XYZ file of C-alpha atoms in Angstrom:
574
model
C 10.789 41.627 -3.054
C 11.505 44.385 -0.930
C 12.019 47.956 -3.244
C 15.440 48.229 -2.651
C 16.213 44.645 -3.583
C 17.002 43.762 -7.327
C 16.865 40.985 -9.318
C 19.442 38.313 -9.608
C 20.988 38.679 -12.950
C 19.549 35.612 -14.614
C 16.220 36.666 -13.676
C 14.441 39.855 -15.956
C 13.145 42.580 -13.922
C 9.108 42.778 -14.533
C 7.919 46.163 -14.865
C 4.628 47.438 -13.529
C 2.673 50.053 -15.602
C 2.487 51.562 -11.749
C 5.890 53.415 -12.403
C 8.458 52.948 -9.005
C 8.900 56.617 -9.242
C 5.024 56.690 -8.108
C 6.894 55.601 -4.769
C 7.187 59.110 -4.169
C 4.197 60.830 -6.827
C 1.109 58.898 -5.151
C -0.996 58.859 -2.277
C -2.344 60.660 0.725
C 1.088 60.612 2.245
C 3.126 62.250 -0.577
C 1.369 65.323 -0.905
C 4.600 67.018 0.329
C 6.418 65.374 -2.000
C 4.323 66.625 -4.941
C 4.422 70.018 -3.338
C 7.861 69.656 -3.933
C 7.729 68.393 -7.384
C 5.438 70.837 -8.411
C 8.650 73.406 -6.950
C 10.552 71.735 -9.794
C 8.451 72.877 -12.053
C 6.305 69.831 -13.385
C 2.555 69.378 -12.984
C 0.121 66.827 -12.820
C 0.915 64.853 -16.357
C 4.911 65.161 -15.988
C 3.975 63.114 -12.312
C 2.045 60.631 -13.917
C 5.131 59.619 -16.070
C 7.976 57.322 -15.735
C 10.889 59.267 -14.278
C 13.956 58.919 -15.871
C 17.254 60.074 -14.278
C 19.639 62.272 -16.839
C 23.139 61.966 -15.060
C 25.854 63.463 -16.743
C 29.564 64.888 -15.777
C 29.381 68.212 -17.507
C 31.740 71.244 -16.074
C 34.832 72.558 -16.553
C 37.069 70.055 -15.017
C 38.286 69.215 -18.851
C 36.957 69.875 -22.482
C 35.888 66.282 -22.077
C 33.346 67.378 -20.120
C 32.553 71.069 -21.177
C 31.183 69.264 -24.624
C 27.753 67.486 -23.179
C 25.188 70.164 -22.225
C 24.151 70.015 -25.914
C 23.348 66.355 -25.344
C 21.811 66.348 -22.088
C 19.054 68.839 -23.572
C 18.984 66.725 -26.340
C 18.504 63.609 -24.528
C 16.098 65.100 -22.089
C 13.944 66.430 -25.542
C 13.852 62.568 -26.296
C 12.910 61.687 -23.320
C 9.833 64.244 -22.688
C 8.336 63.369 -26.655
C 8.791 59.324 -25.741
C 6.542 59.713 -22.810
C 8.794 60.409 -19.688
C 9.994 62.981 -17.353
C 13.114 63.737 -17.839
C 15.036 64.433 -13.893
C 18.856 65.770 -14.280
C 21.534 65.712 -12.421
C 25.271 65.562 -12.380
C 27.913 63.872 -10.808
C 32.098 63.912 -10.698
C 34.491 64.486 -13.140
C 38.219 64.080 -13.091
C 40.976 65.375 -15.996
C 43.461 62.307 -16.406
C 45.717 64.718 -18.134
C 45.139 67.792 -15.563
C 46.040 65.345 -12.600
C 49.370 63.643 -14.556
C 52.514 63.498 -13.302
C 51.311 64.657 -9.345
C 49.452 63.220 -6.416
C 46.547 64.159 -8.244
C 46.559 61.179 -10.028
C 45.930 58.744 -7.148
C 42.332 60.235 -7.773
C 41.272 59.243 -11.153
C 40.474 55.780 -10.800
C 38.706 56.551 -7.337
C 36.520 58.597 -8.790
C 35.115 55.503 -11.343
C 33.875 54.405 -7.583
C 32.182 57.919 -6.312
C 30.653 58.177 -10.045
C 29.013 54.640 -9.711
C 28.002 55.304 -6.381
C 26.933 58.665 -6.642
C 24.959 58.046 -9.587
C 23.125 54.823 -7.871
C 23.100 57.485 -4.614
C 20.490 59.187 -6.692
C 18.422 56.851 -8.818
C 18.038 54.658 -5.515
C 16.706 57.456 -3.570
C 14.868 59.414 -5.812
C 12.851 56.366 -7.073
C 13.714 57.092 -10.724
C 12.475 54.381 -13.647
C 15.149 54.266 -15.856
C 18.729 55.860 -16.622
C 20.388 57.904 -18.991
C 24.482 58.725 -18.315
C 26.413 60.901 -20.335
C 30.359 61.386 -19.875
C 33.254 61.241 -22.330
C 36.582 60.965 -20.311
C 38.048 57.815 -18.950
C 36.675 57.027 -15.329
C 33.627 58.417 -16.086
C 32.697 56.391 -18.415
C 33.056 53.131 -16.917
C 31.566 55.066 -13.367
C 28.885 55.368 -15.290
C 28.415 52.048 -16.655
C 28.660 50.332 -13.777
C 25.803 52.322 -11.754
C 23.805 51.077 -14.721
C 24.678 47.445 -14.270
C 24.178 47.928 -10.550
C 20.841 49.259 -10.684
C 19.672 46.682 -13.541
C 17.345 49.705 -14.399
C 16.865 50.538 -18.180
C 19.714 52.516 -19.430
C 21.129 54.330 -22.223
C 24.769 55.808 -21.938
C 25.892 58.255 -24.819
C 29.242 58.833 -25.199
C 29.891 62.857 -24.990
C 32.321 62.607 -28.464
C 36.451 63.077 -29.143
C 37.646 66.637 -29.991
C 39.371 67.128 -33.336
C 42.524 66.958 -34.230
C 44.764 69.908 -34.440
C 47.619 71.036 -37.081
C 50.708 72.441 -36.705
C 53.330 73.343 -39.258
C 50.615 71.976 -42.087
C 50.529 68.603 -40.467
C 47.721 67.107 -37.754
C 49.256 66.393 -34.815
C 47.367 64.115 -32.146
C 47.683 65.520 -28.322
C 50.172 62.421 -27.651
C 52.777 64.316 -28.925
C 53.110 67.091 -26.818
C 53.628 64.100 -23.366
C 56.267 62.698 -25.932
C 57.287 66.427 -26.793
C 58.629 66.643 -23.266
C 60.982 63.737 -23.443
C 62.694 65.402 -27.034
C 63.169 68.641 -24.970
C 64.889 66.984 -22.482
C 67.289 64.772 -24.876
C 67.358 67.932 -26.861
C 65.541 67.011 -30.009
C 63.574 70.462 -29.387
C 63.602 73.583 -27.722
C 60.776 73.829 -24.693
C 59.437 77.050 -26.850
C 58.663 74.737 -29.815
C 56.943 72.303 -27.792
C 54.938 75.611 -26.579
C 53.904 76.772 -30.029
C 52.649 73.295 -30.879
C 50.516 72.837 -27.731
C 48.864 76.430 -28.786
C 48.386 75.407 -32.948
C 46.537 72.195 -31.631
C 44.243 73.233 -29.754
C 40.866 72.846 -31.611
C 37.673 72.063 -29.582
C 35.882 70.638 -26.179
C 35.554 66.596 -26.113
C 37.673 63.876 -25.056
C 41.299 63.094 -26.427
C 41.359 61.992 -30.170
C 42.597 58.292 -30.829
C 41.363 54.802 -29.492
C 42.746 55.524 -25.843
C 40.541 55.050 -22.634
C 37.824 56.873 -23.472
C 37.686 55.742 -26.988
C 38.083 52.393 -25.933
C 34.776 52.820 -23.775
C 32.941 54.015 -25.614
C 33.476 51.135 -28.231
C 32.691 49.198 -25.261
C 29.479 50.816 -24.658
C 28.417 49.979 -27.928
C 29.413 46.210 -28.813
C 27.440 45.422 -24.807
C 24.399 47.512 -25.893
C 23.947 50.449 -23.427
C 24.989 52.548 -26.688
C 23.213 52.759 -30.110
C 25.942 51.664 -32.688
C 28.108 53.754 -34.342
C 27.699 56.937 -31.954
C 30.449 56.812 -29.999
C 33.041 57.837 -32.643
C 31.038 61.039 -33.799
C 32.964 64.127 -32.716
C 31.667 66.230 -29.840
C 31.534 68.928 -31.909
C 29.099 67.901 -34.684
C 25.629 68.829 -34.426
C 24.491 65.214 -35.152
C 25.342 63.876 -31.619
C 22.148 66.012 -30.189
C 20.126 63.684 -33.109
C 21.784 60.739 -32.091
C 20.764 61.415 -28.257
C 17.585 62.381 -28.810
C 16.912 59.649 -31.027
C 18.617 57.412 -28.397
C 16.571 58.386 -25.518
C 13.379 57.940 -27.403
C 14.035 54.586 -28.233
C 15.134 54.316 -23.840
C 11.601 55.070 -23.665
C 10.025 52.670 -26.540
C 12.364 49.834 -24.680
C 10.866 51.302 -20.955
C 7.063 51.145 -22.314
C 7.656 48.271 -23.653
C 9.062 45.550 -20.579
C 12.045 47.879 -19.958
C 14.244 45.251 -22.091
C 17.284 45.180 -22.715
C 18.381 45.605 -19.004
C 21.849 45.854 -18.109
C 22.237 41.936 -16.669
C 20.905 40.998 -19.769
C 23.625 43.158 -21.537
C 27.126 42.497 -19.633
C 26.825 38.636 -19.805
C 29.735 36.516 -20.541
C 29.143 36.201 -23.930
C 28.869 40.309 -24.098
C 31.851 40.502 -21.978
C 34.126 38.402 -24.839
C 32.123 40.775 -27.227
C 33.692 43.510 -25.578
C 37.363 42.326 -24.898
C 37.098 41.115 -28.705
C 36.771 44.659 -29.418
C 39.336 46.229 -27.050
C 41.972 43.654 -28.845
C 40.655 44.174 -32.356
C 41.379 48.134 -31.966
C 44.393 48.301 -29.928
C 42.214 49.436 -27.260
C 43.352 50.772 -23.609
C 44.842 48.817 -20.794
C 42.613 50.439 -18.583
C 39.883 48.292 -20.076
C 41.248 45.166 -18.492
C 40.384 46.924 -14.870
C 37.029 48.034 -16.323
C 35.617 45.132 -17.359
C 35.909 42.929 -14.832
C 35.091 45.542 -12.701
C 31.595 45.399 -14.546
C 31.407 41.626 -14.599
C 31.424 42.318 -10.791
C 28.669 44.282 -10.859
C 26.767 41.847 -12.632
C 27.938 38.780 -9.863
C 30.116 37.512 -12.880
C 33.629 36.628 -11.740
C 35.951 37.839 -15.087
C 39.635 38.274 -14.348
C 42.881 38.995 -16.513
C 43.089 34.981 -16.777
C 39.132 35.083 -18.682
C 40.229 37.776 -21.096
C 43.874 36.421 -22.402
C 42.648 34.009 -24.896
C 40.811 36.512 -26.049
C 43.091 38.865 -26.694
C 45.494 36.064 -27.442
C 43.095 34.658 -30.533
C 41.492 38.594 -31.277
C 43.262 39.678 -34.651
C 44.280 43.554 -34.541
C 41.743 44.607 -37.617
C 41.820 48.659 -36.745
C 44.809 50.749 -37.365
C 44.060 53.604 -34.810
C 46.244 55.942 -32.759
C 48.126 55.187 -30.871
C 48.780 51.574 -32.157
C 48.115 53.199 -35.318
C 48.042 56.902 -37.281
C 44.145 56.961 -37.575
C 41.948 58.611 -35.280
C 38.408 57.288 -34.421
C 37.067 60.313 -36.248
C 38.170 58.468 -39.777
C 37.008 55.457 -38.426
C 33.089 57.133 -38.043
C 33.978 58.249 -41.594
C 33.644 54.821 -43.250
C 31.309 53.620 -40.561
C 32.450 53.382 -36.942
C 32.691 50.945 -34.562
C 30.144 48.642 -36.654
C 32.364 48.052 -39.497
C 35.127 46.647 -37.076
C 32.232 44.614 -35.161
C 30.920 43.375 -38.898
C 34.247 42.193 -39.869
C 35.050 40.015 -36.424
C 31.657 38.931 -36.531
C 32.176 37.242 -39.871
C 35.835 35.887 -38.580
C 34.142 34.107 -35.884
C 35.408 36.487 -33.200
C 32.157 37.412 -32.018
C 29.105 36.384 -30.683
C 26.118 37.592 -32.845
C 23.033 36.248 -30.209
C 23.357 39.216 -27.979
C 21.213 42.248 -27.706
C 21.890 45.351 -28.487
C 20.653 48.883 -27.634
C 17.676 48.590 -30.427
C 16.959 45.417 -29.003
C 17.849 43.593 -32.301
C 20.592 41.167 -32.206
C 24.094 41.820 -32.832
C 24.065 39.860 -35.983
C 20.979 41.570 -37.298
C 22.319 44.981 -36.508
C 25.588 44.588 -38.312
C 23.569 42.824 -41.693
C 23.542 46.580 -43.379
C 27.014 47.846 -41.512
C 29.972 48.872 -44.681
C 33.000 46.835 -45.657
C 36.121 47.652 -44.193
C 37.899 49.915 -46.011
C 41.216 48.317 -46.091
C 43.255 51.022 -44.603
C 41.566 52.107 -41.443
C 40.090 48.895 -40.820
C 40.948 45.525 -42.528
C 39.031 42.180 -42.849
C 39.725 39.598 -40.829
C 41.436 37.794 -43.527
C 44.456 40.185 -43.638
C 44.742 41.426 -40.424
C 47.123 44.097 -39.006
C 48.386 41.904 -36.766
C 47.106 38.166 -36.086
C 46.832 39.017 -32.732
C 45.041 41.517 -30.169
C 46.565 44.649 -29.672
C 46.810 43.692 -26.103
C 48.606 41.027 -24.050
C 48.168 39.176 -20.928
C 51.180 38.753 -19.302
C 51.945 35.979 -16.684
C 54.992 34.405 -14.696
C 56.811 34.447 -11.360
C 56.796 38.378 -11.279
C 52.869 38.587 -11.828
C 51.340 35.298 -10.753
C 47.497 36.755 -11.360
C 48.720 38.742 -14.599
C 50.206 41.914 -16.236
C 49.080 43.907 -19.400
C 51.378 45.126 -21.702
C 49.940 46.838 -25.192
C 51.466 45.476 -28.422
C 49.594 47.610 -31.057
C 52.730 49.723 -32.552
C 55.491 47.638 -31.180
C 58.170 46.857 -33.226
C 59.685 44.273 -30.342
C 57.971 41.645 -28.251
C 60.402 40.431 -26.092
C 63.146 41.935 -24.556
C 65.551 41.202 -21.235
C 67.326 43.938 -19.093
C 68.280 44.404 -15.473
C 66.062 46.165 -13.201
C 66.257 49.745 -11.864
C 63.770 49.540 -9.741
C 61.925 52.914 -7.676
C 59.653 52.882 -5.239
C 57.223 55.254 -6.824
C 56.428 56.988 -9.394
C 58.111 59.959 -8.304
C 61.377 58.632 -7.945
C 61.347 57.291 -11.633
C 60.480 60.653 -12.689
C 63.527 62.342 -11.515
C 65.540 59.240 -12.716
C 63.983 59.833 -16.324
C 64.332 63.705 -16.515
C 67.748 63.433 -15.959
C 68.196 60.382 -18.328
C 69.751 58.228 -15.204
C 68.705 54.807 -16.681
C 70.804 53.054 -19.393
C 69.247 51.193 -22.938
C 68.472 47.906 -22.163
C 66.728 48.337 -18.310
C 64.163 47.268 -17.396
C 62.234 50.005 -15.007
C 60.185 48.740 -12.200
C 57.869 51.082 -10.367
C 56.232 49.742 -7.650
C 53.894 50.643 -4.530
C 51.361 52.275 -7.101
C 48.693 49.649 -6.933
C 45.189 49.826 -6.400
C 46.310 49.445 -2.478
C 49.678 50.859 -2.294
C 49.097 54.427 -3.989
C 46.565 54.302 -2.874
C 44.863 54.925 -6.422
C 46.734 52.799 -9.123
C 48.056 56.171 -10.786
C 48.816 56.017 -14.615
C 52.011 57.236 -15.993
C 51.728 58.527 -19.406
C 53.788 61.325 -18.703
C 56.520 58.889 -17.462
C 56.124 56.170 -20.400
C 55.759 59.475 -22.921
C 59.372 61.031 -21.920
C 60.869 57.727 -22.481
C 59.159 58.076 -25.878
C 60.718 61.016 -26.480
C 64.096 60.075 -25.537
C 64.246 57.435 -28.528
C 63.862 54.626 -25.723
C 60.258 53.319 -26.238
C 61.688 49.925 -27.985
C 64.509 49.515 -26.155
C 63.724 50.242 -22.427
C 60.989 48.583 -20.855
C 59.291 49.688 -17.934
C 57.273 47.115 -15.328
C 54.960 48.677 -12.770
C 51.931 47.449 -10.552
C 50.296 50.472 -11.258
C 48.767 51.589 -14.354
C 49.088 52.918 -17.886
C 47.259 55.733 -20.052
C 45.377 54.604 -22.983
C 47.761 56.891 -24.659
C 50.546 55.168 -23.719
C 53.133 52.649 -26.194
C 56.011 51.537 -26.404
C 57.454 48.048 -23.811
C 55.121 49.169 -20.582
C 53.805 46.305 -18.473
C 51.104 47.689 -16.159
C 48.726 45.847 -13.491
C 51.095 43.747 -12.133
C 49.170 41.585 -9.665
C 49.541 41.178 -6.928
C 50.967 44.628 -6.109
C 53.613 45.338 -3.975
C 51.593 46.515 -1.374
C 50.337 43.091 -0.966
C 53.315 41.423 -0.966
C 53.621 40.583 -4.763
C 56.957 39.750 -5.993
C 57.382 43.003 -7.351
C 58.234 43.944 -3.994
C 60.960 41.682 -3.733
C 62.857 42.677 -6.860
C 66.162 44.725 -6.244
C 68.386 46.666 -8.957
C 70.502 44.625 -11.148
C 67.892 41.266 -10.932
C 67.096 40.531 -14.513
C 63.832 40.174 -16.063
C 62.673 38.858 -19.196
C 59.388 39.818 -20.924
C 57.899 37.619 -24.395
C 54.841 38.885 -25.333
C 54.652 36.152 -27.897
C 54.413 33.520 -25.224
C 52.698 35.727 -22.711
C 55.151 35.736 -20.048
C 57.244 37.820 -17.740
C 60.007 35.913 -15.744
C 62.221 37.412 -12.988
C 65.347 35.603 -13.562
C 65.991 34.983 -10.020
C 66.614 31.289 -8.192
C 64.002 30.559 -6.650
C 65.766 29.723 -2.762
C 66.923 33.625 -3.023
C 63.595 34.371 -3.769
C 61.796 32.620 -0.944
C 64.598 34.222 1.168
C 63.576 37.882 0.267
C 60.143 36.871 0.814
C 60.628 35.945 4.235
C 62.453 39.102 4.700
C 60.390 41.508 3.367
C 58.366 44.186 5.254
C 55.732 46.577 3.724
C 56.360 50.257 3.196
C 55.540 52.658 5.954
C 52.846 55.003 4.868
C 54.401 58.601 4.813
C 51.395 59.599 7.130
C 48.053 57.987 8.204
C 45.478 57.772 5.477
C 42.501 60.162 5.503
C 39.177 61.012 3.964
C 38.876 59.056 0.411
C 42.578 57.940 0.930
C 41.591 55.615 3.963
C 37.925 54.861 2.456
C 39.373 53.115 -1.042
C 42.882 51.639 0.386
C 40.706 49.705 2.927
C 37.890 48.730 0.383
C 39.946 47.899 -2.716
C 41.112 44.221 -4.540
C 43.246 43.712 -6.865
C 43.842 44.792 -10.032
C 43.714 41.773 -12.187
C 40.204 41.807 -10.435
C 39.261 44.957 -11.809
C 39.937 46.992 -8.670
C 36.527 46.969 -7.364
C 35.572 47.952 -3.737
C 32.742 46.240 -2.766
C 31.386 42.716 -2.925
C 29.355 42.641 -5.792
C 26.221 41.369 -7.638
């Protein structure tokens, strides 16, 4: 096997006391490259080590990110007293809140690509053994998770923990509000200096946003496919455990790396883990972004998982976690009566999970879980009186989105609901349409031409979906788009239409006044429309012009990209 080659994924990688990193630490030939080494600072004993690459996102991009360094000294600590050399280095970053509501946005899920491939950039040139990744907000996350699956190098990813949540007027307030806050100023609920004052009480400390929204949801992710010791993903980023937890965590990297390197990432993102993990998304009213990130990880593994794989799933999944913002709990309370693991425990005894999988300890899932607490009945339930008998998350299909939608049910008071369309050809458009309250109760909002394709750069629209919110509309206006949603974001949103409009999807074809009927009951979303007018419009339709030609990382991802419902990958997989 050539050394750039890796295994197939149903075939364990062997691992040779003789270290790959001694690619580059012996023989005749690489006495520059010690020279160099030795420049680094290490000497002759931290060469004759595994080397293990330390990636991380820290900076000061967002408090997501300004809340690691702790951990990637920690981490590094566990890695030097398990027997390795620890080799950092850093990669991307981008806010999802700092880039809303602006072109910005066309950014954040490109940069889940140039984290993966900066990441495996790295580890593939540098010869490293084995990988640590540490990141807490929502691309990077998954960025990093897929490098890891790429690579099929042992890995450990530790999430970099939630900040906590703020008070104002002698009540916590969750972040949410203040995107929702924006939609009462304009209908007049509250004064724009209120809103101020409340975004200044709440402010508390660095780490991702508090409730079980994108990053959450990964990092629950993380930990039901084993790339995460249990349990860790909910503690704070401000608690001085998480350095334990990491260094703890990267010394067992190292007893697994000693030891065969097992488990290794193909042996982790299976099928079986991937149900695991969509079991989990559905049982916590988890993000719709995780329906583009796991089959974007299936495809790093050369495992085809679509929208279509995960909606029994979610369909059969019981909602067992009350969390924000399908619920008022915050994963913080959640790590208070156990984590992630008591919500795991209690599916696993339901039947909705499948115990015979590894996890980060290299015990099974069903040994793991034997000592994990009840559910508490209030944060989490048991499987035998659920929240709701069904995921908090819904596969949506019909003549609008013949390869599927996503629409999040966790919170909603109404499943099904049938408007006309206003329909706007971007995301912009819609905004000034929604500012100025220029849609009626009832609509149905289509925003198309945001795709993975058309944005380019699938941009969420939390700050759209949040003023809607705030205008008292959330159950009574629904809004249909082919590009994406925040894992902040409730109320009647249908995101991920596929195929987008850019591709020619019928979203492309639909024109104000057509009506449109969504059941998330029955999983479907119907554009009312006979079907000779339809094949009419289809023969008639042209794509957008692009405002100007594409450049730079614009051009790169629009002509690499699929589809969403594919997880909106850009290259051809494992």
């Amino acid at each position: 096997m050539h050394h750039d080659e890796l295994p197939p994924a149903d075939e364990p990688r062997s691992f040779d006391p003789a270290w790959r990193s001694r690619e580059v630490t012996q023989g005749l030939a690489r006495t520059p490259h010690r020279w160099q080494l030795r420049a680094t600072g290490l000497d002759d004993e931290g060469m004759a080590q595994p080397f293990v690459g330390v990636a991380h996102t820290f900076g000061e991009v967002s408090p997501c990110s300004q809340s690691l360094m702790p951990q990637v000294q920690a981490a590094k600590l566990g890695i030097e007293v398990g027997g390795g050399t620890a080799r950092e280095f850093s990669t991307i970053s981008v806010s999802d809140v700092l880039s809303q509501q602006h072109d910005g946005m066309r950014y954040s899920l490109m940069s889940r690509e140039v984290i993966a491939d900066s990441v495996e950039l790295v580890m593939r040139a540098q010869r490293y053994d084995a990988l640590v990744g540490i990141g807490a907000c929502d691309k990077t996350i998954p960025g990093l998770l897929m490098a890891m699956v790429r690579l099929n190098l042992p890995s450990l990813f530790l999430h970099g923990g939630q900040m906590l949540v703020g008070w104002h007027k002698g009540q916590q307030v969750n972040p949410l509000r203040l995107f929702e806050g924006v939609g009462q100023v304009q209908s007049g609920q509250m004064t724009q200096q209120e809103l101020e004052d409340m975004g200044r009480d709440i402010v508390t400390t660095a780490g991702a946003c508090p409730g079980q929204f994108s990053s959450g949801t990964a990092g629950s992710i993380a930990e039901v496919l084993g790339f995460s010791p249990l349990g860790s993903s909910g503690i704070p980023a401000a608690f001085s455990v998480r350095q334990a937890v990491a260094r703890q965590a990267a010394q067992q990297l190292m007893r697994n790396l000693h030891a065969g390197g097992r488990p290794l990432p193909r042996e982790l993102v299976t099928r079986k883990g991937l149900e695991n993990a969509v079991a989990v998304v559905a049982a916590t009213g988890g993000s719709t972004n995780a329906t583009l990130h796991l089959p974007a990880l299936a495809h790093e593994a050369g495992i085809r998982f679509t929208l279509q794989d995960m909606q029994e799933i979610l369909r059969r999944t019981p909602t067992l976690a009350s969390l924000m913002p399908g619920g008022p709990h915050v994963p913080y309370e959640l790590h208070r009566i156990g984590g992630i693991p008591v919500v795991l425990k209690a599916l696993l005894r339901g039947g909705f999970l499948h115990g015979d999988v590894p996890t980060f300890s290299g015990e099974s899932l069903h040994d793991a879980l034997a000592g994990v607490a009840e559910p508490d009945g209030t944060i989490v339930r048991s499987h035998e009186e659920p929240f709701r008998a069904t995921g908090g998350l819904v596969v949506l299909r019909g003549n609008l989105a013949p390869d599927g939608a996503v629409i999040k049910i966790a919170g909603l008071a109404t499943l099904v609901h049938e408007g006309p369309a206003r329909v706007f050809e971007s995301e912009a458009q819609a905004v000034q349409a929604i500012e100025s309250r220029a849609y009626d109760e009832g609509d149905v909002i289509v925003i198309r031409n945001e795709g993975p394709q058309g944005g380019p750069g699938m941009r969420e629209m939390l700050s759209v979906t949040s003023a809607i919110v705030g205008h008292g509309r959330g159950q009574s206006v629904a809004l249909v788009t082919d590009g994406r949603f925040s894992g902040g974001t409730r109320g009647l949103c249908i995101g991920h239409v596929s195929p987008e409009a850019a591709q020619g999807g019928p979203i492309a074809l639909v024109r104000n006044g057509d009506r449109i009927r969504i059941d998330a009951n029955t999983g479907t979303i119907d554009w009312l429309l006979d079907e000779a007018e339809i094949a009419q419009r289809q023969r008639q339709w042209q794509p957008l012009p692009r405002p100007a030609r594409l450049r730079g990382i614009d051009e790169k991802y629009a002509r690499l990209v699929g589809s969403a419902h594919q997880g909106a990958v850009t290259h051809s997989g494992g």
